[in-house]
Amino acid sequence: LGTTITISSNHWVMAWTGLEINTLAILPLISKSHHPRAIEAATKYFLVQAAASALVLFSSMTNAWHTGQWDITQLTHPVSCLILTSAIAMKLGLVPFHFWFPEVLQGSPLTTGLLLSTIMKLPPMALLFMTSPSLNPTLLTTMAILSTALGGWMGLNQTQTRKILAFSSISHLGWMAIIVIYNPKLTLLNFYLYVLMTSTVFLTLNSIKALKLSTLMTTWTKAPALNTMLLLTLLSLAGLPPLTGFLPKWLIIQELTKQDMAPAATIISLLSLLGLFFYLRLAYCATITLPPHTTNHMKLWYTSKPTSILVAILTTMSIILLP
């Protein structure tokens, strides 16, 4: 409901209402296991999203004060554009407002993590899409390059799969933010394909119950076919050419070169190599390490259940959509 209200609204207050409904609806899902870390994650999430919502309201109010209308597409006042950019960056987890996102993802279960990194990003993306003509290009490009850099660098040192996926999400958001002024449709395409591939990875990890790299190492014997597909999906997330994930990167680099931003395109492509490194580490742990050579840790119980048809469809799409 919150997502629908936000993406179909014309008035800023309606967009704000939708964002609030969304925030309040996801909080019980984060804190439903009464683990202290889950409660902490829910508190962090609530504080950050409340601050971001207040900033959305503040920027739209400033704009209405200066221009006399509340239309979302007519956000023209420069100060309110700046405030709105920072508010949406807080909502999405773009650098420099990214610190809450890995923590919250680590504190919530995998299915809630899937919701947080896909469907909760849709309303802010829609607002970004609708206000994109009036935003500040320098600010967005800087934030985008910083997001790709930090998402890559901070993901290198992680062993928890949820945190790795959180940092991968931050670097993908950088790719979406850099192009939103020049070609907003590419941002949406990138977002849809990112949602597709991330859902695949989350659902696969959920069905093999892997939360750490050390538990991921022993899953090869349990579901070999699923793990092979996980390898391909991770490479697709990294954006390697024959797979789906290459498509948005290719189009974005092309568009940036058309806009005379070849240096930015070069920097952001080189920074996505950092992401490739930790996807390769995940893939290596999932498929290339053979079970006798793994680290010493407790073997987990594993009840074999058939892979759902949803995982199969999503995996297929996130591998072969490029041709």
Tab-separated table of C-alpha atoms in Angstrom:
chain	number	residue	atom	x	y	z
A	1	LEU	CA	0.000	0.000	0.000
A	2	GLY	CA	2.728	2.475	0.959
A	3	THR	CA	4.692	1.775	-2.225
A	4	THR	CA	1.575	2.154	-4.376
A	5	ILE	CA	0.618	5.439	-2.695
A	6	THR	CA	4.103	6.864	-3.192
A	7	ILE	CA	4.592	5.874	-6.814
A	8	SER	CA	1.137	7.023	-7.884
A	9	SER	CA	1.056	10.335	-6.024
A	10	ASN	CA	1.325	13.843	-7.465
A	11	HIS	CA	1.273	15.714	-4.176
A	12	TRP	CA	4.328	15.739	-1.904
A	13	VAL	CA	2.321	15.009	1.244
A	14	MET	CA	0.858	11.870	-0.340
A	15	ALA	CA	4.359	10.701	-1.288
A	16	TRP	CA	5.471	11.327	2.299
A	17	THR	CA	2.459	9.375	3.651
A	18	GLY	CA	3.344	6.411	1.460
A	19	LEU	CA	6.951	6.449	2.680
A	20	GLU	CA	5.766	6.537	6.297
A	21	ILE	CA	3.355	3.606	5.791
A	22	ASN	CA	6.229	1.652	4.227
A	23	THR	CA	8.591	2.327	7.111
A	24	LEU	CA	6.055	1.388	9.765
A	25	ALA	CA	5.054	-1.758	7.876
A	26	ILE	CA	8.580	-3.162	7.576
A	27	LEU	CA	9.530	-2.570	11.237
A	28	PRO	CA	7.677	-5.615	12.693
A	29	LEU	CA	9.265	-7.763	9.967
A	30	ILE	CA	12.743	-6.701	11.049
A	31	SER	CA	12.133	-7.133	14.767
A	32	LYS	CA	10.005	-10.276	14.693
A	33	SER	CA	12.815	-12.470	16.013
A	34	HIS	CA	13.330	-11.024	19.484
A	35	HIS	CA	17.091	-11.083	19.202
A	36	PRO	CA	18.805	-7.953	20.574
A	37	ARG	CA	20.484	-7.433	17.198
A	38	ALA	CA	17.140	-7.497	15.417
A	39	ILE	CA	15.701	-4.932	17.820
A	40	GLU	CA	18.784	-2.770	17.337
A	41	ALA	CA	18.406	-3.040	13.557
A	42	ALA	CA	14.749	-2.045	13.766
A	43	THR	CA	15.604	0.973	15.934
A	44	LYS	CA	18.356	2.113	13.553
A	45	TYR	CA	16.057	1.663	10.582
A	46	PHE	CA	13.255	3.614	12.241
A	47	LEU	CA	15.479	6.553	13.216
A	48	VAL	CA	17.107	6.871	9.793
A	49	GLN	CA	13.848	6.579	7.857
A	50	ALA	CA	12.072	9.027	10.164
A	51	ALA	CA	14.857	11.565	9.631
A	52	ALA	CA	14.688	11.034	5.868
A	53	SER	CA	10.892	11.435	5.840
A	54	ALA	CA	11.186	14.657	7.818
A	55	LEU	CA	13.701	15.913	5.259
A	56	VAL	CA	11.343	15.001	2.383
A	57	LEU	CA	8.581	16.985	4.066
A	58	PHE	CA	10.951	19.869	4.776
A	59	SER	CA	12.213	20.073	1.181
A	60	SER	CA	8.709	19.952	-0.307
A	61	MET	CA	7.558	22.593	2.175
A	62	THR	CA	10.464	24.877	1.254
A	63	ASN	CA	9.592	24.397	-2.411
A	64	ALA	CA	5.904	25.127	-1.770
A	65	TRP	CA	6.869	28.230	0.228
A	66	HIS	CA	8.897	29.576	-2.699
A	67	THR	CA	6.765	28.475	-5.663
A	68	GLY	CA	3.264	28.045	-4.262
A	69	GLN	CA	2.534	24.490	-5.459
A	70	TRP	CA	2.993	20.965	-4.136
A	71	ASP	CA	3.484	19.088	-7.399
A	72	ILE	CA	6.229	16.450	-7.287
A	73	THR	CA	7.444	17.004	-10.850
A	74	GLN	CA	7.749	20.786	-10.335
A	75	LEU	CA	10.428	20.767	-7.664
A	76	THR	CA	12.377	23.798	-8.875
A	77	HIS	CA	13.888	25.580	-5.896
A	78	PRO	CA	17.616	24.691	-5.628
A	79	VAL	CA	17.733	24.444	-1.818
A	80	SER	CA	14.791	22.067	-1.698
A	81	CYS	CA	16.432	20.028	-4.483
A	82	LEU	CA	19.545	19.638	-2.326
A	83	ILE	CA	17.522	18.674	0.752
A	84	LEU	CA	15.484	16.198	-1.273
A	85	THR	CA	18.615	14.604	-2.728
A	86	SER	CA	20.020	14.024	0.740
A	87	ALA	CA	16.665	12.705	1.983
A	88	ILE	CA	16.411	10.194	-0.864
A	89	ALA	CA	20.041	9.214	-0.341
A	90	MET	CA	19.185	8.470	3.293
A	91	LYS	CA	16.155	6.453	2.223
A	92	LEU	CA	18.163	4.424	-0.279
A	93	GLY	CA	21.461	4.146	1.574
A	94	LEU	CA	23.665	6.108	-0.819
A	95	VAL	CA	27.026	7.265	0.500
A	96	PRO	CA	27.432	9.329	2.792
A	97	PHE	CA	24.197	8.110	4.393
A	98	HIS	CA	24.917	4.405	3.944
A	99	PHE	CA	25.984	3.344	7.431
A	100	TRP	CA	22.578	2.100	8.561
A	101	PHE	CA	22.009	-0.285	5.673
A	102	PRO	CA	24.541	-3.124	6.284
A	103	GLU	CA	23.737	-3.089	10.006
A	104	VAL	CA	19.983	-3.329	9.448
A	105	LEU	CA	20.407	-6.044	6.828
A	106	GLN	CA	22.680	-8.012	9.157
A	107	GLY	CA	20.120	-7.805	11.966
A	108	SER	CA	17.138	-8.979	9.923
A	109	PRO	CA	16.379	-12.450	8.495
A	110	LEU	CA	17.078	-13.219	4.830
A	111	THR	CA	13.504	-12.774	3.581
A	112	THR	CA	13.181	-9.405	5.322
A	113	GLY	CA	16.593	-8.504	3.919
A	114	LEU	CA	15.221	-9.272	0.475
A	115	LEU	CA	12.263	-6.928	1.063
A	116	LEU	CA	14.562	-4.229	2.443
A	117	SER	CA	16.951	-4.280	-0.485
A	118	THR	CA	14.338	-4.557	-3.242
A	119	ILE	CA	10.809	-3.357	-2.557
A	120	MET	CA	11.724	-0.725	0.033
A	121	LYS	CA	13.981	0.930	-2.533
A	122	LEU	CA	11.165	1.362	-5.055
A	123	PRO	CA	9.357	4.454	-3.598
A	124	PRO	CA	12.557	6.537	-3.226
A	125	MET	CA	13.628	5.466	-6.730
A	126	ALA	CA	10.234	6.610	-8.035
A	127	LEU	CA	10.642	9.998	-6.348
A	128	LEU	CA	14.156	10.298	-7.773
A	129	PHE	CA	12.783	9.393	-11.201
A	130	MET	CA	10.039	12.018	-11.023
A	131	THR	CA	12.258	14.844	-9.781
A	132	SER	CA	15.289	13.941	-11.915
A	133	PRO	CA	15.202	16.964	-14.313
A	134	SER	CA	15.739	19.476	-11.510
A	135	LEU	CA	18.408	17.717	-9.447
A	136	ASN	CA	22.010	18.844	-9.098
A	137	PRO	CA	24.259	16.833	-11.478
A	138	THR	CA	27.557	17.447	-9.653
A	139	LEU	CA	26.191	16.330	-6.305
A	140	LEU	CA	24.576	13.192	-7.710
A	141	THR	CA	27.657	12.194	-9.712
A	142	THR	CA	29.895	12.670	-6.655
A	143	MET	CA	27.561	10.621	-4.462
A	144	ALA	CA	27.322	7.933	-7.117
A	145	ILE	CA	31.066	7.520	-7.532
A	146	LEU	CA	31.562	7.539	-3.751
A	147	SER	CA	28.839	4.904	-3.387
A	148	THR	CA	30.431	2.598	-5.921
A	149	ALA	CA	33.826	3.087	-4.280
A	150	LEU	CA	32.683	2.507	-0.700
A	151	GLY	CA	30.312	-0.302	-1.632
A	152	GLY	CA	33.239	-2.040	-3.286
A	153	TRP	CA	35.893	-1.329	-0.671
A	154	MET	CA	33.872	-2.095	2.429
A	155	GLY	CA	32.473	-5.268	0.931
A	156	LEU	CA	35.962	-6.725	0.501
A	157	ASN	CA	36.442	-7.404	4.189
A	158	GLN	CA	33.096	-9.016	5.028
A	159	THR	CA	32.377	-12.633	5.840
A	160	GLN	CA	28.632	-12.336	6.444
A	161	THR	CA	26.621	-12.883	3.260
A	162	ARG	CA	23.967	-10.333	4.203
A	163	LYS	CA	26.548	-7.599	4.698
A	164	ILE	CA	28.195	-8.478	1.391
A	165	LEU	CA	24.817	-8.156	-0.310
A	166	ALA	CA	24.225	-4.834	1.453
A	167	PHE	CA	27.487	-3.389	0.136
A	168	SER	CA	26.734	-4.757	-3.318
A	169	SER	CA	23.398	-2.949	-3.096
A	170	ILE	CA	25.172	0.313	-2.219
A	171	SER	CA	27.469	0.065	-5.241
A	172	HIS	CA	24.539	-0.757	-7.557
A	173	LEU	CA	22.718	2.303	-6.227
A	174	GLY	CA	25.755	4.316	-7.249
A	175	TRP	CA	25.324	3.077	-10.824
A	176	MET	CA	21.650	4.055	-10.707
A	177	ALA	CA	22.308	7.520	-9.287
A	178	ILE	CA	24.968	8.526	-11.798
A	179	ILE	CA	22.634	8.203	-14.786
A	180	VAL	CA	19.340	9.446	-13.310
A	181	ILE	CA	19.728	13.004	-14.631
A	182	TYR	CA	20.714	12.090	-18.175
A	183	ASN	CA	18.497	9.077	-18.793
A	184	PRO	CA	16.045	8.203	-15.999
A	185	LYS	CA	14.696	5.176	-17.887
A	186	LEU	CA	18.114	3.565	-17.635
A	187	THR	CA	17.976	4.031	-13.869
A	188	LEU	CA	14.683	2.175	-13.792
A	189	LEU	CA	16.011	-0.595	-16.043
A	190	ASN	CA	19.061	-0.967	-13.818
A	191	PHE	CA	16.818	-1.043	-10.754
A	192	TYR	CA	14.538	-3.757	-12.168
A	193	LEU	CA	17.433	-5.983	-13.201
A	194	TYR	CA	19.144	-5.391	-9.853
A	195	VAL	CA	15.942	-6.415	-8.032
A	196	LEU	CA	15.747	-9.536	-10.193
A	197	MET	CA	19.314	-10.646	-9.486
A	198	THR	CA	19.288	-9.736	-5.789
A	199	SER	CA	16.032	-11.618	-5.256
A	200	THR	CA	17.653	-14.653	-6.869
A	201	VAL	CA	20.682	-14.487	-4.594
A	202	PHE	CA	18.629	-13.914	-1.439
A	203	LEU	CA	16.176	-16.726	-2.199
A	204	THR	CA	19.008	-19.117	-3.063
A	205	LEU	CA	20.832	-18.311	0.168
A	206	ASN	CA	17.544	-18.678	2.002
A	207	SER	CA	16.933	-22.128	0.593
A	208	ILE	CA	20.468	-23.337	1.446
A	209	LYS	CA	20.396	-21.461	4.789
A	210	ALA	CA	23.808	-19.814	4.335
A	211	LEU	CA	24.445	-16.754	6.487
A	212	LYS	CA	28.257	-16.842	6.628
A	213	LEU	CA	30.951	-17.758	4.133
A	214	SER	CA	32.014	-20.713	6.267
A	215	THR	CA	28.547	-22.259	6.080
A	216	LEU	CA	28.413	-21.473	2.385
A	217	MET	CA	31.480	-23.664	1.909
A	218	THR	CA	29.703	-26.856	2.910
A	219	THR	CA	26.616	-26.372	0.755
A	220	TRP	CA	28.203	-27.666	-2.434
A	221	THR	CA	27.474	-31.315	-1.616
A	222	LYS	CA	23.891	-30.572	-0.606
A	223	ALA	CA	22.527	-28.749	-3.648
A	224	PRO	CA	25.085	-28.843	-6.464
A	225	ALA	CA	22.841	-27.560	-9.256
A	226	LEU	CA	21.568	-24.659	-7.135
A	227	ASN	CA	25.128	-23.689	-6.214
A	228	THR	CA	26.274	-23.735	-9.837
A	229	MET	CA	23.399	-21.409	-10.686
A	230	LEU	CA	24.359	-19.217	-7.713
A	231	LEU	CA	27.835	-18.857	-9.243
A	232	LEU	CA	26.325	-17.625	-12.511
A	233	THR	CA	23.911	-15.268	-10.748
A	234	LEU	CA	26.737	-13.725	-8.723
A	235	LEU	CA	28.762	-13.173	-11.879
A	236	SER	CA	25.656	-11.617	-13.401
A	237	LEU	CA	25.412	-9.240	-10.407
A	238	ALA	CA	29.041	-8.344	-11.002
A	239	GLY	CA	28.140	-7.468	-14.587
A	240	LEU	CA	30.089	-9.911	-16.734
A	241	PRO	CA	29.204	-9.794	-20.443
A	242	PRO	CA	27.180	-12.861	-21.475
A	243	LEU	CA	24.879	-12.469	-18.450
A	244	THR	CA	21.967	-10.150	-17.660
A	245	GLY	CA	23.847	-7.854	-15.274
A	246	PHE	CA	26.068	-6.608	-18.086
A	247	LEU	CA	23.148	-4.924	-19.866
A	248	PRO	CA	22.543	-1.928	-17.514
A	249	LYS	CA	26.291	-1.326	-17.082
A	250	TRP	CA	26.815	-1.368	-20.844
A	251	LEU	CA	23.971	1.070	-21.517
A	252	ILE	CA	24.996	3.367	-18.652
A	253	ILE	CA	28.612	3.558	-19.839
A	254	GLN	CA	27.368	4.263	-23.361
A	255	GLU	CA	25.075	7.054	-22.138
A	256	LEU	CA	27.801	8.583	-19.954
A	257	THR	CA	30.183	8.642	-22.920
A	258	LYS	CA	27.499	10.405	-24.967
A	259	GLN	CA	27.228	13.023	-22.208
A	260	ASP	CA	31.011	13.718	-22.368
A	261	MET	CA	31.519	12.036	-19.022
A	262	ALA	CA	34.063	9.459	-20.135
A	263	PRO	CA	36.282	9.969	-17.040
A	264	ALA	CA	33.306	9.311	-14.740
A	265	ALA	CA	32.416	6.224	-16.768
A	266	THR	CA	36.013	4.967	-16.514
A	267	ILE	CA	36.171	5.549	-12.751
A	268	ILE	CA	32.841	3.885	-12.044
A	269	SER	CA	33.719	0.885	-14.247
A	270	LEU	CA	37.038	0.426	-12.471
A	271	LEU	CA	35.322	0.685	-9.096
A	272	SER	CA	32.864	-2.038	-10.025
A	273	LEU	CA	35.877	-4.371	-10.241
A	274	LEU	CA	36.019	-4.213	-6.434
A	275	GLY	CA	32.506	-5.564	-6.412
A	276	LEU	CA	33.528	-8.296	-8.839
A	277	PHE	CA	36.215	-9.353	-6.361
A	278	PHE	CA	33.854	-10.076	-3.496
A	279	TYR	CA	31.238	-11.674	-5.757
A	280	LEU	CA	34.023	-13.961	-6.920
A	281	ARG	CA	34.875	-14.733	-3.318
A	282	LEU	CA	31.233	-15.665	-2.648
A	283	ALA	CA	31.166	-17.769	-5.812
A	284	TYR	CA	34.476	-19.393	-4.872
A	285	CYS	CA	33.178	-20.332	-1.434
A	286	ALA	CA	29.920	-21.611	-2.891
A	287	THR	CA	31.202	-23.718	-5.773
A	288	ILE	CA	34.955	-24.099	-6.078
A	289	THR	CA	35.931	-25.096	-2.541
A	290	LEU	CA	35.489	-28.833	-2.165
A	291	PRO	CA	34.189	-29.982	1.224
A	292	PRO	CA	37.314	-31.752	2.617
A	293	HIS	CA	39.327	-28.555	2.305
A	294	THR	CA	36.985	-26.283	4.236
A	295	THR	CA	37.589	-24.531	7.517
A	296	ASN	CA	36.896	-26.341	10.768
A	297	HIS	CA	33.418	-25.585	12.008
A	298	MET	CA	30.258	-27.311	13.091
A	299	LYS	CA	28.468	-29.174	10.329
A	300	LEU	CA	24.897	-27.939	10.068
A	301	TRP	CA	21.748	-29.977	9.779
A	302	TYR	CA	20.365	-29.639	6.309
A	303	THR	CA	16.887	-30.821	5.430
A	304	SER	CA	16.722	-31.351	1.720
A	305	LYS	CA	13.701	-29.654	0.225
A	306	PRO	CA	13.007	-29.086	-3.465
A	307	THR	CA	13.996	-25.699	-4.862
A	308	SER	CA	10.953	-23.530	-5.465
A	309	ILE	CA	9.859	-22.733	-8.995
A	310	LEU	CA	10.313	-19.023	-8.220
A	311	VAL	CA	14.054	-19.450	-7.655
A	312	ALA	CA	14.302	-21.361	-10.938
A	313	ILE	CA	12.496	-18.653	-12.931
A	314	LEU	CA	14.426	-15.798	-11.308
A	315	THR	CA	17.771	-17.548	-11.799
A	316	THR	CA	17.055	-18.229	-15.449
A	317	MET	CA	16.057	-14.618	-16.019
A	318	SER	CA	19.042	-13.185	-14.212
A	319	ILE	CA	21.395	-15.272	-16.348
A	320	ILE	CA	20.048	-15.266	-19.891
A	321	LEU	CA	18.136	-11.999	-20.242
A	322	LEU	CA	20.909	-10.163	-22.119
A	323	PRO	CA	20.544	-11.792	-25.594
